Short mmCIF file of C-alpha atoms in Angstrom, two decimals:
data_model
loop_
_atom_site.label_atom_id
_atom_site.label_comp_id
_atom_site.label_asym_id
_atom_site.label_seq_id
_atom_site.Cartn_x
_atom_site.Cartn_y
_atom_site.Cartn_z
CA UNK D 1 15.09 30.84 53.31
CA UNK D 2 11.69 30.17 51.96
CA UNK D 3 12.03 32.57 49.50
CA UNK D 4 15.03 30.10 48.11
CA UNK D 5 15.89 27.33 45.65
CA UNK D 6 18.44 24.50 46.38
CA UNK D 7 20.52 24.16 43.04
CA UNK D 8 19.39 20.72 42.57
CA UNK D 9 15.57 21.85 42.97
CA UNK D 10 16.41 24.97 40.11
CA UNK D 11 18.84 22.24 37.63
CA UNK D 12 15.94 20.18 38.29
CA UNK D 13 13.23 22.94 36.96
CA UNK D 14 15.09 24.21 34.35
CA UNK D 15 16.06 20.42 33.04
CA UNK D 16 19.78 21.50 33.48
CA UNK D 17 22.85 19.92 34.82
CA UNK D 18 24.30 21.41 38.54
CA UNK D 19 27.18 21.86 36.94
CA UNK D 20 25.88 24.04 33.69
CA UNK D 21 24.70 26.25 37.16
CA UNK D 22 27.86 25.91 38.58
CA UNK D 23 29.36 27.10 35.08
CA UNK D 24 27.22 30.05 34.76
CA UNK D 25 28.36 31.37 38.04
CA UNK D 26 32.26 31.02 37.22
CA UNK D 27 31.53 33.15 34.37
CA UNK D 28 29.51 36.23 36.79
CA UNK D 29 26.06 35.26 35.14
CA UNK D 30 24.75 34.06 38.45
CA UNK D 31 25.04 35.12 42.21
CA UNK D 32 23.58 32.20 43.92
CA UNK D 33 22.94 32.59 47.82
CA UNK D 34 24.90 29.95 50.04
CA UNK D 35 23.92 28.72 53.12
CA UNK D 36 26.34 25.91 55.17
CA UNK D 37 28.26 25.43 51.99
CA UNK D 38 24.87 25.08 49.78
CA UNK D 39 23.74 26.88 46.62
CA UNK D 40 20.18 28.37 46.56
CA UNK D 41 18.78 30.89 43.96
CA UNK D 42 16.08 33.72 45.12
CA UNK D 43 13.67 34.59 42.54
CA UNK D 44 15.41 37.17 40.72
CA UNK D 45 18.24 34.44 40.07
CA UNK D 46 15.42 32.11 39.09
CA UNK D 47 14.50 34.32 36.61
CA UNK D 48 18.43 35.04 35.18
CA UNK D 49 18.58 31.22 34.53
CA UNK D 50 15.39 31.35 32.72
CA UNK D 51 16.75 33.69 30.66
CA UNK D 52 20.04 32.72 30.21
CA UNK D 53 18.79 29.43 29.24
CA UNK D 54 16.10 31.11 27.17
CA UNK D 55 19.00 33.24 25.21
CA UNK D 56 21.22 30.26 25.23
CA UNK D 57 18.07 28.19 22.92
CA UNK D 58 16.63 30.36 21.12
CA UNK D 59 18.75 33.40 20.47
CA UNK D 60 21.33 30.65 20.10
CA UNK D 61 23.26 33.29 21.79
CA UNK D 62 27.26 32.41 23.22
CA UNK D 63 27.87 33.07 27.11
CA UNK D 64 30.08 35.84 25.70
CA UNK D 65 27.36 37.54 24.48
CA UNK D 66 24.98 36.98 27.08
CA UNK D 67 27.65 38.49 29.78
CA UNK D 68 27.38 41.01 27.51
CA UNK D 69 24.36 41.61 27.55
CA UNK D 70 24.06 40.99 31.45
CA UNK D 71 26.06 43.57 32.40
CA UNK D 72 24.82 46.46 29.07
CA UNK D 73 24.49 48.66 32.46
CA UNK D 74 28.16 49.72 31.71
CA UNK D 75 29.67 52.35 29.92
CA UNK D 76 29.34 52.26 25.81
CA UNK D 77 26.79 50.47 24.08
CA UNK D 78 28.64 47.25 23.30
CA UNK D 79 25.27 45.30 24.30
CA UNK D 80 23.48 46.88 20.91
CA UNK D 81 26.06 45.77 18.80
CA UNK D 82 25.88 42.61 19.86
CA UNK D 83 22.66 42.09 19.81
CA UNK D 84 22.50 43.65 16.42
CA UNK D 85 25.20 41.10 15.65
CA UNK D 86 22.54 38.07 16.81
CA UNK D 87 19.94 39.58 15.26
CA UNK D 88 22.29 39.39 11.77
CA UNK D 89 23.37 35.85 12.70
CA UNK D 90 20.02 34.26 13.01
CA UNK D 91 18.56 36.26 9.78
CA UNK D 92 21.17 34.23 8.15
CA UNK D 93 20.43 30.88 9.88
CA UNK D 94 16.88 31.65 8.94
CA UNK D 95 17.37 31.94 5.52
CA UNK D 96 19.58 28.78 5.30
CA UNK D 97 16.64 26.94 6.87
CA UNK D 98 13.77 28.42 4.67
CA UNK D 99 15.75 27.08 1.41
CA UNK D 100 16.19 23.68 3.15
CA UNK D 101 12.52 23.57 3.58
CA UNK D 102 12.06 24.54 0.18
CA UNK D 103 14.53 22.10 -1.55
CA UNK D 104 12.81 19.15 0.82
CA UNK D 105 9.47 20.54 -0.21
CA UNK D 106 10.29 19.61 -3.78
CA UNK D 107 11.88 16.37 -3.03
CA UNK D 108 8.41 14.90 -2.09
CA UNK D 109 6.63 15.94 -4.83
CA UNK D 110 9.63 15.59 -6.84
CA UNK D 111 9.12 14.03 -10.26
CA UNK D 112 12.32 12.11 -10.61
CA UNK D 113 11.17 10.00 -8.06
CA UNK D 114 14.31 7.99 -6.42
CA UNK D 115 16.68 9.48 -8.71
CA UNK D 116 16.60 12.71 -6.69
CA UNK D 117 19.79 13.87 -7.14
CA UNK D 118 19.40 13.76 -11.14
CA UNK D 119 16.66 16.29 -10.59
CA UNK D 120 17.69 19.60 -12.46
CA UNK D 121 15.59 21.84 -10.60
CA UNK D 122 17.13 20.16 -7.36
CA UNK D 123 21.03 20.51 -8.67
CA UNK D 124 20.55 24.05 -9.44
CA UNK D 125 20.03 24.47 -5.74
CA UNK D 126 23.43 22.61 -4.93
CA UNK D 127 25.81 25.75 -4.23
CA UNK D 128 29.11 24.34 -5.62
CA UNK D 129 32.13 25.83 -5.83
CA UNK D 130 33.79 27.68 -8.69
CA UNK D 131 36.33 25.31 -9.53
CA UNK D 132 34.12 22.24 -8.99
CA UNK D 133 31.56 23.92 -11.78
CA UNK D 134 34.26 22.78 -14.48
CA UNK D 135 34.25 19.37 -13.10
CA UNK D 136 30.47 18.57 -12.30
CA UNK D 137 27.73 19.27 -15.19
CA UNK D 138 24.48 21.16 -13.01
CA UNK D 139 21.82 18.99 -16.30
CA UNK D 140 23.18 15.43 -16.35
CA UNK D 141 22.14 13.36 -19.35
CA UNK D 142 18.81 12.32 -19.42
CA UNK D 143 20.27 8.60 -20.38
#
């Protein structure tokens, strides 16, 4: 038993609750070894939490799609398309972030000062939607 981890020493190392482990093994992702009613996780099972939790933060990846990708050793190649599928997902999270960065990058150095929002170059940033457009002016009046 040297060669294994009490679940409170592995929640402990991977700064996760017991019972996200406990959760993870309900759904197949882990096979923990029990002793006397205990849980305790050999190194390969070390290293599945690591990367679940790894996939879980910064894939932001679904424990749907990490079983997936757990178990791409079956038949088909469901596994690509899902990871395909992330790969699409956080492209699109990406660019949502770079244009925040942009449009708070200009509200520093913004010339308008505390009247941000009356900003043009700001509000043509400000996706609205098609009927709104007839009911908000994008250039307010300068008065």
């Amino acid at each position: 038993m040297h060669d294994l981890t009490p679940i409170r020493e592995a929640a402990e190392l991977f700064e996760v609750p017991i019972s996200t482990l406990h959760y993870w093994e309900r759904r197949g992702l882990l096979e923990p070894h029990r002793r006397s009613g205990r849980r305790f996780y050999d190194p390969e099972q070390l290293y599945r939490v690591a990367l679940i939790k790894m996939w879980r933060e910064t894939g932001q990846m679904s424990i749907e799609e990490i079983d997936t990708l757990l178990r791409r050793r079956a038949p088909g190649r469901q596994w690509q398309e899902t990871v395909r599928a992330r790969i699409t997902a956080l492209e699109a999270h990406m660019a949502q972030l770079e244009a925040a960065r942009t449009y708070l990058s200009h509200l520093l150095t913004c010339a308008h000062g505390e009247a941000l929002e009356q900003c043009p170059k700001f509000r043509a940033t400000v996706p609205l939607p098609t009927k709104a457009k007839r009911h908000i002016r994008t250039h307010p009046d300068p008065s």
